[in-house]
């Protein structure tokens, strides 16, 4: 197994300490639904050459018991092992809502035990369908966009803890007693809603008060109600429906009694200030329609309507177990120009994904329009021509704010995001300054784990650009671009996956995305070119060079993160896909797919690239089968790989020229990649053990 050790040279003292405790890659996660979670830790040592020879994990139902080493849930005892990642919990059965406190100690190379680590915890979510008492609700039909929901409730006892379990589709913002709960944006992450829906758990203990309380939720369309027609047919998605909400608040009191508040027809709803929102098109906000104090206790909602109980999405409720999308950085624009009268262009100095925060003062009803893009026209205005073609009608990457006329107004959108460097502003009252706009960098909030820097500034810039490209293309799932499509193109994603795993703790996000593949794979084994999809991409845009993301990324997660479970969970699906390619092949040559996409000068046949990836997939599935102890499968797919290799060489190799298919760059690079990746690079794990 893999041992993660960091040596701190020159620090006083001796011994090994245990730090960075994680459960399922996450630090102190709330609301998980893995019933046998995996535990990991990192070692620190003040001397070189140290390593772990054993460990002991204690898991308790309370902090007090853990302090006393009373492991009433699990005591692993001494385990002779160097394993420090993905140690599977093997204690008492875990139940809904249970919080588990844990710590670990290790033995070093001299068989000396370290002190126990500091405490960590994980908390279970709602594991059973019957745990959910809440009902899906939505606004009445006459409320067209940006609905606001609220519910008042009283607390008459001292509070011990409070939790809220929530899913608002397509996106939501949650408020309690007027304060926004958490720092997530664009929640929940996009899934195939008729097969899987993600809910989030929040600790709201500190926001609750004895006496009157109120919860408020604002909903946006997101991908659940993609109402703007587009090339990829999300406006025709089988799950598409109006925004809806599922919310359950559970309050435990000092006397151990429980109070539960759930979404149902007693909730009140009205239209809000968001009058238009679409993920690709943008957001329009009319500040004159704001309901001041709408999420506070004591607000008069007598004129609001009753929420409508609905069936809701058909997908299985699952815990969102990946880092949330967040605003991670604020960028100050470097330049402001006025190419035309009344037209102002802000240059952020950086291509980015997210949105801007507007600071403006003016008369009530003044409309400020912000158009986002990566390029400028010759006249200095923003050029969207190259990126807006996928949206068939309406605005594209355009936000609109209508002033309420009450002094300085500060606003940013909630339910859209853009890819851009330049922002064109029209309708601004007076002349803006560089202080009038701020860029908000938005992406899945990975923890940074890798860096690169050297004396060559060109290499540094290339590296920096790749990092920006990676984060700009991850918003709950990996995308091809953050503006034109925002689609989860599978080929783009697997090509970037190794870079992502080198630089970010991206494994939990990829774990989520592999579940999306599982939800999209047809019984035949076929996969679409984009994941998630509305149904588009099974007949064009896919093929082995793209689809192989489903096999390659989990394999990378094993190589870089030691993750065997991801292979176990999807193993049967991997086989299903390779068997599908076998059925589609002719003499072990596969000719389906996009192939040499957008070639510059020469065109290489799809049969080269598709067969190359078919070979890679067969080799990797054979290796996975061997790793999992599936000996017959290991031999079956090993034999298949040999047959593919033989057929490939017979079909494409010219012994007279010693080249493949005329020697095109794509053909030769495909051969080099597949032979190296399948025969060598992907055949050794990080522990140096050949499999």
GROMACS .gro file of N, CA and C in nm, residues 180-317:
model
  414
  180UNK      N    1  -2.714   3.368   0.542
  180UNK     CA    2  -2.690   3.260   0.447
  180UNK      C    3  -2.620   3.145   0.517
  181UNK      N    4  -2.667   3.025   0.491
  181UNK     CA    5  -2.611   2.906   0.553
  181UNK      C    6  -2.499   2.852   0.462
  182UNK      N    7  -2.379   2.847   0.515
  182UNK     CA    8  -2.267   2.792   0.440
  182UNK      C    9  -2.215   2.889   0.336
  183UNK      N   10  -2.106   2.846   0.269
  183UNK     CA   11  -2.044   2.928   0.166
  183UNK      C   12  -2.045   2.860   0.030
  184UNK      N   13  -2.133   2.762   0.012
  184UNK     CA   14  -2.145   2.696  -0.117
  184UNK      C   15  -2.215   2.786  -0.217
  185UNK      N   16  -2.183   2.768  -0.345
  185UNK     CA   17  -2.259   2.829  -0.454
  185UNK      C   18  -2.288   2.720  -0.556
  186UNK      N   19  -2.387   2.745  -0.640
  186UNK     CA   20  -2.423   2.650  -0.747
  186UNK      C   21  -2.442   2.509  -0.693
  187UNK      N   22  -2.508   2.499  -0.581
  187UNK     CA   23  -2.540   2.372  -0.517
  187UNK      C   24  -2.682   2.328  -0.557
  188UNK      N   25  -2.708   2.197  -0.570
  188UNK     CA   26  -2.615   2.085  -0.564
  188UNK      C   27  -2.547   2.062  -0.698
  189UNK      N   28  -2.445   1.976  -0.699
  189UNK     CA   29  -2.374   1.945  -0.822
  189UNK      C   30  -2.468   1.878  -0.922
  190UNK      N   31  -2.444   1.904  -1.050
  190UNK     CA   32  -2.525   1.854  -1.161
  190UNK      C   33  -2.515   1.702  -1.171
  191UNK      N   34  -2.631   1.636  -1.180
  191UNK     CA   35  -2.638   1.491  -1.198
  191UNK      C   36  -2.748   1.459  -1.299
  192UNK      N   37  -2.762   1.333  -1.330
  192UNK     CA   38  -2.875   1.285  -1.410
  192UNK      C   39  -2.993   1.273  -1.313
  193UNK      N   40  -3.075   1.379  -1.305
  193UNK     CA   41  -3.170   1.394  -1.196
  193UNK      C   42  -3.277   1.286  -1.191
  194UNK      N   43  -3.303   1.219  -1.301
  194UNK     CA   44  -3.401   1.111  -1.296
  194UNK      C   45  -3.340   0.980  -1.248
  195UNK      N   46  -3.208   0.985  -1.216
  195UNK     CA   47  -3.142   0.865  -1.164
  195UNK      C   48  -3.067   0.890  -1.033
  196UNK      N   49  -3.020   1.013  -1.013
  196UNK     CA   50  -2.946   1.044  -0.891
  196UNK      C   51  -2.961   1.193  -0.861
  197UNK      N   52  -2.992   1.224  -0.735
  197UNK     CA   53  -3.007   1.362  -0.689
  197UNK      C   54  -2.925   1.377  -0.562
  198UNK      N   55  -2.847   1.483  -0.553
  198UNK     CA   56  -2.758   1.503  -0.439
  198UNK      C   57  -2.819   1.599  -0.337
  199UNK      N   58  -2.807   1.561  -0.210
  199UNK     CA   59  -2.849   1.651  -0.102
  199UNK      C   60  -2.728   1.688  -0.017
  200UNK      N   61  -2.740   1.798   0.055
  200UNK     CA   62  -2.629   1.852   0.134
  200UNK      C   63  -2.673   1.862   0.279
  201UNK      N   64  -2.582   1.837   0.370
  201UNK     CA   65  -2.607   1.847   0.513
  201UNK      C   66  -2.531   1.966   0.571
  202UNK      N   67  -2.598   2.047   0.651
  202UNK     CA   68  -2.535   2.161   0.718
  202UNK      C   69  -2.556   2.152   0.868
  203UNK      N   70  -2.455   2.196   0.941
  203UNK     CA   71  -2.465   2.214   1.085
  203UNK      C   72  -2.518   2.356   1.109
  204UNK      N   73  -2.639   2.368   1.162
  204UNK     CA   74  -2.700   2.500   1.182
  204UNK      C   75  -2.718   2.532   1.330
  205UNK      N   76  -2.645   2.460   1.414
  205UNK     CA   77  -2.660   2.478   1.558
  205UNK      C   78  -2.646   2.623   1.600
  206UNK      N   79  -2.544   2.691   1.550
  206UNK     CA   80  -2.514   2.827   1.594
  206UNK      C   81  -2.608   2.931   1.534
  207UNK      N   82  -2.688   2.894   1.436
  207UNK     CA   83  -2.781   2.989   1.374
  207UNK      C   84  -2.921   2.982   1.434
  208UNK      N   85  -2.948   2.876   1.507
  208UNK     CA   86  -3.079   2.862   1.572
  208UNK      C   87  -3.083   2.941   1.702
  209UNK      N   88  -3.201   2.987   1.739
  209UNK     CA   89  -3.220   3.062   1.863
  209UNK      C   90  -3.345   3.010   1.934
  210UNK      N   91  -3.346   3.022   2.064
  210UNK     CA   92  -3.470   2.993   2.136
  210UNK      C   93  -3.571   3.102   2.105
  211UNK      N   94  -3.692   3.062   2.078
  211UNK     CA   95  -3.795   3.158   2.039
  211UNK      C   96  -3.830   3.143   1.892
  212UNK      N   97  -3.852   3.256   1.823
  212UNK     CA   98  -3.895   3.254   1.684
  212UNK      C   99  -3.777   3.236   1.589
  213UNK      N  100  -3.795   3.149   1.490
  213UNK     CA  101  -3.696   3.122   1.387
  213UNK      C  102  -3.766   3.119   1.251
  214UNK      N  103  -3.687   3.135   1.147
  214UNK     CA  104  -3.740   3.124   1.011
  214UNK      C  105  -3.632   3.072   0.918
  215UNK      N  106  -3.673   2.984   0.828
  215UNK     CA  107  -3.584   2.935   0.724
  215UNK      C  108  -3.632   2.988   0.591
  216UNK      N  109  -3.538   3.025   0.504
  216UNK     CA  110  -3.572   3.074   0.372
  216UNK      C  111  -3.487   3.007   0.267
  217UNK      N  112  -3.545   2.979   0.151
  217UNK     CA  113  -3.472   2.916   0.040
  217UNK      C  114  -3.508   2.988  -0.089
  218UNK      N  115  -3.406   3.025  -0.165
  218UNK     CA  116  -3.423   3.082  -0.298
  218UNK      C  117  -3.381   2.976  -0.399
  219UNK      N  118  -3.463   2.956  -0.503
  219UNK     CA  119  -3.435   2.853  -0.603
  219UNK      C  120  -3.403   2.915  -0.739
  220UNK      N  121  -3.314   2.848  -0.811
  220UNK     CA  122  -3.283   2.882  -0.949
  220UNK      C  123  -3.301   2.761  -1.039
  221UNK      N  124  -3.303   2.783  -1.170
  221UNK     CA  125  -3.332   2.676  -1.266
  221UNK      C  126  -3.220   2.574  -1.278
  222UNK      N  127  -3.095   2.622  -1.285
  222UNK     CA  128  -2.983   2.532  -1.302
  222UNK      C  129  -3.001   2.438  -1.420
  223UNK      N  130  -2.943   2.319  -1.410
  223UNK     CA  131  -2.955   2.218  -1.515
  223UNK      C  132  -3.086   2.141  -1.505
  224UNK      N  133  -3.155   2.154  -1.394
  224UNK     CA  134  -3.281   2.082  -1.375
  224UNK      C  135  -3.390   2.138  -1.466
  225UNK      N  136  -3.388   2.268  -1.487
  225UNK     CA  137  -3.488   2.332  -1.573
  225UNK      C  138  -3.416   2.418  -1.677
  226UNK      N  139  -3.341   2.353  -1.765
  226UNK     CA  140  -3.268   2.425  -1.869
  226UNK      C  141  -3.369   2.467  -1.977
  227UNK      N  142  -3.427   2.583  -1.958
  227UNK     CA  143  -3.538   2.627  -2.043
  227UNK      C  144  -3.492   2.696  -2.171
  228UNK      N  145  -3.365   2.734  -2.181
  228UNK     CA  146  -3.316   2.798  -2.303
  228UNK      C  147  -3.271   2.692  -2.402
  229UNK      N  148  -3.329   2.688  -2.522
  229UNK     CA  149  -3.294   2.585  -2.621
  229UNK      C  150  -3.146   2.588  -2.657
  230UNK      N  151  -3.087   2.469  -2.669
  230UNK     CA  152  -2.944   2.459  -2.699
  230UNK      C  153  -2.920   2.340  -2.789
  231UNK      N  154  -2.801   2.334  -2.846
  231UNK     CA  155  -2.764   2.229  -2.939
  231UNK      C  156  -2.773   2.091  -2.874
  232UNK      N  157  -2.746   2.084  -2.743
  232UNK     CA  158  -2.732   1.954  -2.677
  232UNK      C  159  -2.861   1.907  -2.610
  233UNK      N  160  -2.970   1.974  -2.638
  233UNK     CA  161  -3.106   1.927  -2.603
  233UNK      C  162  -3.134   1.918  -2.454
  234UNK      N  163  -3.067   1.996  -2.372
  234UNK     CA  164  -3.100   1.993  -2.230
  234UNK      C  165  -3.238   2.053  -2.202
  235UNK      N  166  -3.287   2.134  -2.294
  235UNK     CA  167  -3.424   2.185  -2.279
  235UNK      C  168  -3.527   2.074  -2.302
  236UNK      N  169  -3.481   1.959  -2.354
  236UNK     CA  170  -3.569   1.844  -2.378
  236UNK      C  171  -3.536   1.728  -2.283
  237UNK      N  172  -3.461   1.755  -2.178
  237UNK     CA  173  -3.417   1.649  -2.087
  237UNK      C  174  -3.537   1.577  -2.025
  238UNK      N  175  -3.530   1.445  -2.008
  238UNK     CA  176  -3.643   1.369  -1.954
  238UNK      C  177  -3.678   1.407  -1.811
  239UNK      N  178  -3.583   1.467  -1.737
  239UNK     CA  179  -3.610   1.506  -1.599
  239UNK      C  180  -3.663   1.649  -1.586
  240UNK      N  181  -3.658   1.726  -1.694
  240UNK     CA  182  -3.680   1.870  -1.684
  240UNK      C  183  -3.814   1.902  -1.619
  241UNK      N  184  -3.810   1.994  -1.523
  241UNK     CA  185  -3.930   2.038  -1.452
  241UNK      C  186  -3.898   2.172  -1.387
  242UNK      N  187  -3.998   2.233  -1.331
  242UNK     CA  188  -3.979   2.361  -1.263
  242UNK      C  189  -3.901   2.340  -1.133
  243UNK      N  190  -3.830   2.442  -1.087
  243UNK     CA  191  -3.751   2.428  -0.964
  243UNK      C  192  -3.833   2.375  -0.847
  244UNK      N  193  -3.771   2.289  -0.767
  244UNK     CA  194  -3.840   2.229  -0.653
  244UNK      C  195  -3.742   2.213  -0.537
  245UNK      N  196  -3.798   2.186  -0.420
  245UNK     CA  197  -3.722   2.190  -0.295
  245UNK      C  198  -3.759   2.075  -0.204
  246UNK      N  199  -3.657   2.015  -0.146
  246UNK     CA  200  -3.674   1.916  -0.040
  246UNK      C  201  -3.586   1.960   0.077
  247UNK      N  202  -3.648   1.983   0.193
  247UNK     CA  203  -3.572   2.038   0.305
  247UNK      C  204  -3.622   1.978   0.436
  248UNK      N  205  -3.528   1.932   0.520
  248UNK     CA  206  -3.563   1.874   0.649
  248UNK      C  207  -3.468   1.926   0.756
  249UNK      N  208  -3.524   1.995   0.853
  249UNK     CA  209  -3.448   2.048   0.967
  249UNK      C  210  -3.473   1.957   1.086
  250UNK      N  211  -3.364   1.916   1.151
  250UNK     CA  212  -3.376   1.832   1.270
  250UNK      C  213  -3.301   1.899   1.385
  251UNK      N  214  -3.371   1.923   1.494
  251UNK     CA  215  -3.315   1.992   1.609
  251UNK      C  216  -3.318   1.898   1.728
  252UNK      N  217  -3.201   1.876   1.787
  252UNK     CA  218  -3.193   1.796   1.909
  252UNK      C  219  -3.172   1.890   2.026
  253UNK      N  220  -3.250   1.869   2.132
  253UNK     CA  221  -3.245   1.957   2.248
  253UNK      C  222  -3.161   1.896   2.360
  254UNK      N  223  -3.134   1.978   2.459
  254UNK     CA  224  -3.052   1.934   2.572
  254UNK      C  225  -3.114   1.816   2.644
  255UNK      N  226  -3.247   1.807   2.641
  255UNK     CA  227  -3.314   1.694   2.708
  255UNK      C  228  -3.327   1.572   2.616
  256UNK      N  229  -3.258   1.578   2.499
  256UNK     CA  230  -3.250   1.470   2.401
  256UNK      C  231  -3.379   1.451   2.321
  257UNK      N  232  -3.476   1.539   2.337
  257UNK     CA  233  -3.594   1.534   2.252
  257UNK      C  234  -3.561   1.594   2.115
  258UNK      N  235  -3.644   1.566   2.016
  258UNK     CA  236  -3.617   1.604   1.877
  258UNK      C  237  -3.735   1.683   1.821
  259UNK      N  238  -3.703   1.788   1.745
  259UNK     CA  239  -3.803   1.862   1.670
  259UNK      C  240  -3.764   1.859   1.523
  260UNK      N  241  -3.860   1.826   1.436
  260UNK     CA  242  -3.833   1.816   1.293
  260UNK      C  243  -3.925   1.912   1.217
  261UNK      N  244  -3.866   1.994   1.132
  261UNK     CA  245  -3.941   2.084   1.045
  261UNK      C  246  -3.915   2.040   0.902
  262UNK      N  247  -4.019   2.017   0.825
  262UNK     CA  248  -4.001   1.961   0.691
  262UNK      C  249  -4.073   2.046   0.587
  263UNK      N  250  -4.022   2.040   0.465
  263UNK     CA  251  -4.089   2.108   0.354
  263UNK      C  252  -4.219   2.035   0.322
  264UNK      N  253  -4.327   2.116   0.316
  264UNK     CA  254  -4.459   2.063   0.285
  264UNK      C  255  -4.548   2.181   0.243
  265UNK      N  256  -4.677   2.158   0.236
  265UNK     CA  257  -4.769   2.262   0.187
  265UNK      C  258  -4.787   2.376   0.285
  266UNK      N  259  -4.733   2.365   0.408
  266UNK     CA  260  -4.745   2.476   0.503
  266UNK      C  261  -4.640   2.583   0.478
  267UNK      N  262  -4.542   2.554   0.394
  267UNK     CA  263  -4.443   2.655   0.359
  267UNK      C  264  -4.507   2.760   0.270
  268UNK      N  265  -4.456   2.882   0.279
  268UNK     CA  266  -4.506   2.992   0.197
  268UNK      C  267  -4.407   3.023   0.086
  269UNK      N  268  -4.458   3.074  -0.027
  269UNK     CA  269  -4.375   3.100  -0.143
  269UNK      C  270  -4.424   3.223  -0.217
  270UNK      N  271  -4.331   3.295  -0.276
  270UNK     CA  272  -4.363   3.410  -0.360
  270UNK      C  273  -4.252   3.427  -0.464
  271UNK      N  274  -4.278   3.512  -0.563
  271UNK     CA  275  -4.177   3.542  -0.662
  271UNK      C  276  -4.070   3.634  -0.604
  272UNK      N  277  -3.947   3.616  -0.647
  272UNK     CA  278  -3.836   3.696  -0.596
  272UNK      C  279  -3.780   3.790  -0.701
  273UNK      N  280  -3.667   3.851  -0.672
  273UNK     CA  281  -3.608   3.949  -0.762
  273UNK      C  282  -3.535   3.889  -0.882
  274UNK      N  283  -3.507   3.760  -0.881
  274UNK     CA  284  -3.446   3.698  -0.999
  274UNK      C  285  -3.557   3.672  -1.100
  275UNK      N  286  -3.555   3.746  -1.209
  275UNK     CA  287  -3.662   3.735  -1.308
  275UNK      C  288  -3.622   3.648  -1.427
  276UNK      N  289  -3.494   3.612  -1.436
  276UNK     CA  290  -3.446   3.521  -1.541
  276UNK      C  291  -3.315   3.460  -1.494
  277UNK      N  292  -3.300   3.329  -1.512
  277UNK     CA  293  -3.170   3.268  -1.487
  277UNK      C  294  -3.155   3.143  -1.572
  278UNK      N  295  -3.038   3.130  -1.631
  278UNK     CA  296  -3.005   3.015  -1.713
  278UNK      C  297  -2.854   2.997  -1.707
  279UNK      N  298  -2.809   2.872  -1.694
  279UNK     CA  299  -2.668   2.846  -1.670
  279UNK      C  300  -2.580   2.905  -1.781
  280UNK      N  301  -2.620   2.889  -1.905
  280UNK     CA  302  -2.540   2.941  -2.015
  280UNK      C  303  -2.574   3.086  -2.050
  281UNK      N  304  -2.697   3.124  -2.030
  281UNK     CA  305  -2.742   3.255  -2.078
  281UNK      C  306  -2.711   3.368  -1.982
  282UNK      N  307  -2.724   3.344  -1.852
  282UNK     CA  308  -2.698   3.448  -1.754
  282UNK      C  309  -2.814   3.468  -1.659
  283UNK      N  310  -2.812   3.580  -1.588
  283UNK     CA  311  -2.912   3.607  -1.484
  283UNK      C  312  -2.956   3.752  -1.490
  284UNK      N  313  -3.085   3.774  -1.470
  284UNK     CA  314  -3.141   3.909  -1.461
  284UNK      C  315  -3.206   3.927  -1.325
  285UNK      N  316  -3.170   4.037  -1.260
  285UNK     CA  317  -3.212   4.061  -1.121
  285UNK      C  318  -3.273   4.200  -1.112
  286UNK      N  319  -3.396   4.205  -1.066
  286UNK     CA  320  -3.466   4.333  -1.048
  286UNK      C  321  -3.471   4.363  -0.898
  287UNK      N  322  -3.382   4.451  -0.852
  287UNK     CA  323  -3.372   4.480  -0.709
  287UNK      C  324  -3.499   4.545  -0.654
  288UNK      N  325  -3.582   4.599  -0.741
  288UNK     CA  326  -3.708   4.659  -0.696
  288UNK      C  327  -3.804   4.554  -0.643
  289UNK      N  328  -3.780   4.427  -0.677
  289UNK     CA  329  -3.869   4.318  -0.635
  289UNK      C  330  -3.819   4.247  -0.510
  290UNK      N  331  -3.713   4.298  -0.450
  290UNK     CA  332  -3.662   4.236  -0.328
  290UNK      C  333  -3.765   4.241  -0.216
  291UNK      N  334  -3.764   4.138  -0.134
  291UNK     CA  335  -3.851   4.131  -0.016
  291UNK      C  336  -3.761   4.145   0.107
  292UNK      N  337  -3.747   4.267   0.153
  292UNK     CA  338  -3.654   4.294   0.261
  292UNK      C  339  -3.690   4.215   0.387
  293UNK      N  340  -3.592   4.140   0.437
  293UNK     CA  341  -3.613   4.061   0.558
  293UNK      C  342  -3.693   3.935   0.537
  294UNK      N  343  -3.703   3.888   0.413
  294UNK     CA  344  -3.793   3.776   0.382
  294UNK      C  345  -3.754   3.646   0.452
  295UNK      N  346  -3.627   3.631   0.488
  295UNK     CA  347  -3.583   3.507   0.554
  295UNK      C  348  -3.569   3.524   0.704
  296UNK      N  349  -3.618   3.635   0.759
  296UNK     CA  350  -3.610   3.660   0.903
  296UNK      C  351  -3.736   3.613   0.974
  297UNK      N  352  -3.720   3.580   1.102
  297UNK     CA  353  -3.837   3.552   1.185
  297UNK      C  354  -3.917   3.681   1.200
  298UNK      N  355  -4.047   3.669   1.204
  298UNK     CA  356  -4.132   3.786   1.221
  298UNK      C  357  -4.172   3.854   1.093
  299UNK      N  358  -4.117   3.811   0.980
  299UNK     CA  359  -4.155   3.871   0.852
  299UNK      C  360  -4.301   3.836   0.821
  300UNK      N  361  -4.376   3.933   0.769
  300UNK     CA  362  -4.517   3.913   0.738
  300UNK      C  363  -4.531   3.849   0.601
  301UNK      N  364  -4.558   3.719   0.599
  301UNK     CA  365  -4.576   3.648   0.472
  301UNK      C  366  -4.724   3.618   0.446
  302UNK      N  367  -4.812   3.699   0.504
  302UNK     CA  368  -4.955   3.674   0.492
  302UNK      C  369  -5.006   3.676   0.349
  303UNK      N  370  -4.940   3.752   0.262
  303UNK     CA  371  -4.984   3.760   0.123
  303UNK      C  372  -4.912   3.659   0.033
  304UNK      N  373  -4.822   3.583   0.090
  304UNK     CA  374  -4.754   3.479   0.012
  304UNK      C  375  -4.848   3.360  -0.010
  305UNK      N  376  -4.820   3.281  -0.112
  305UNK     CA  377  -4.902   3.165  -0.143
  305UNK      C  378  -4.847   3.040  -0.073
  306UNK      N  379  -4.931   2.937  -0.069
  306UNK     CA  380  -4.888   2.810  -0.013
  306UNK      C  381  -4.808   2.732  -0.116
  307UNK      N  382  -4.703   2.665  -0.069
  307UNK     CA  383  -4.622   2.583  -0.158
  307UNK      C  384  -4.703   2.464  -0.208
  308UNK      N  385  -4.667   2.415  -0.323
  308UNK     CA  386  -4.737   2.303  -0.384
  308UNK      C  387  -4.655   2.176  -0.368
  309UNK      N  388  -4.712   2.073  -0.307
  309UNK     CA  389  -4.643   1.945  -0.293
  309UNK      C  390  -4.644   1.873  -0.428
  310UNK      N  391  -4.526   1.826  -0.470
  310UNK     CA  392  -4.512   1.760  -0.600
  310UNK      C  393  -4.435   1.630  -0.584
  311UNK      N  394  -4.432   1.553  -0.691
  311UNK     CA  395  -4.362   1.424  -0.688
  311UNK      C  396  -4.212   1.444  -0.680
  312UNK      N  397  -4.162   1.546  -0.748
  312UNK     CA  398  -4.017   1.571  -0.748
  312UNK      C  399  -3.944   1.481  -0.845
  313UNK      N  400  -3.812   1.493  -0.850
  313UNK     CA  401  -3.733   1.411  -0.943
  313UNK      C  402  -3.736   1.264  -0.903
  314UNK      N  403  -3.714   1.178  -1.000
  314UNK     CA  404  -3.720   1.033  -0.976
  314UNK      C  405  -3.588   0.975  -0.925
  315UNK      N  406  -3.481   1.053  -0.931
  315UNK     CA  407  -3.351   1.001  -0.894
  315UNK      C  408  -3.337   0.968  -0.747
  316UNK      N  409  -3.247   0.876  -0.718
  316UNK     CA  410  -3.219   0.835  -0.580
  316UNK      C  411  -3.147   0.948  -0.507
  317UNK      N  412  -3.191   0.978  -0.386
  317UNK     CA  413  -3.125   1.079  -0.304
  317UNK      C  414  -2.993   1.024  -0.251
   0.00000   0.00000   0.00000
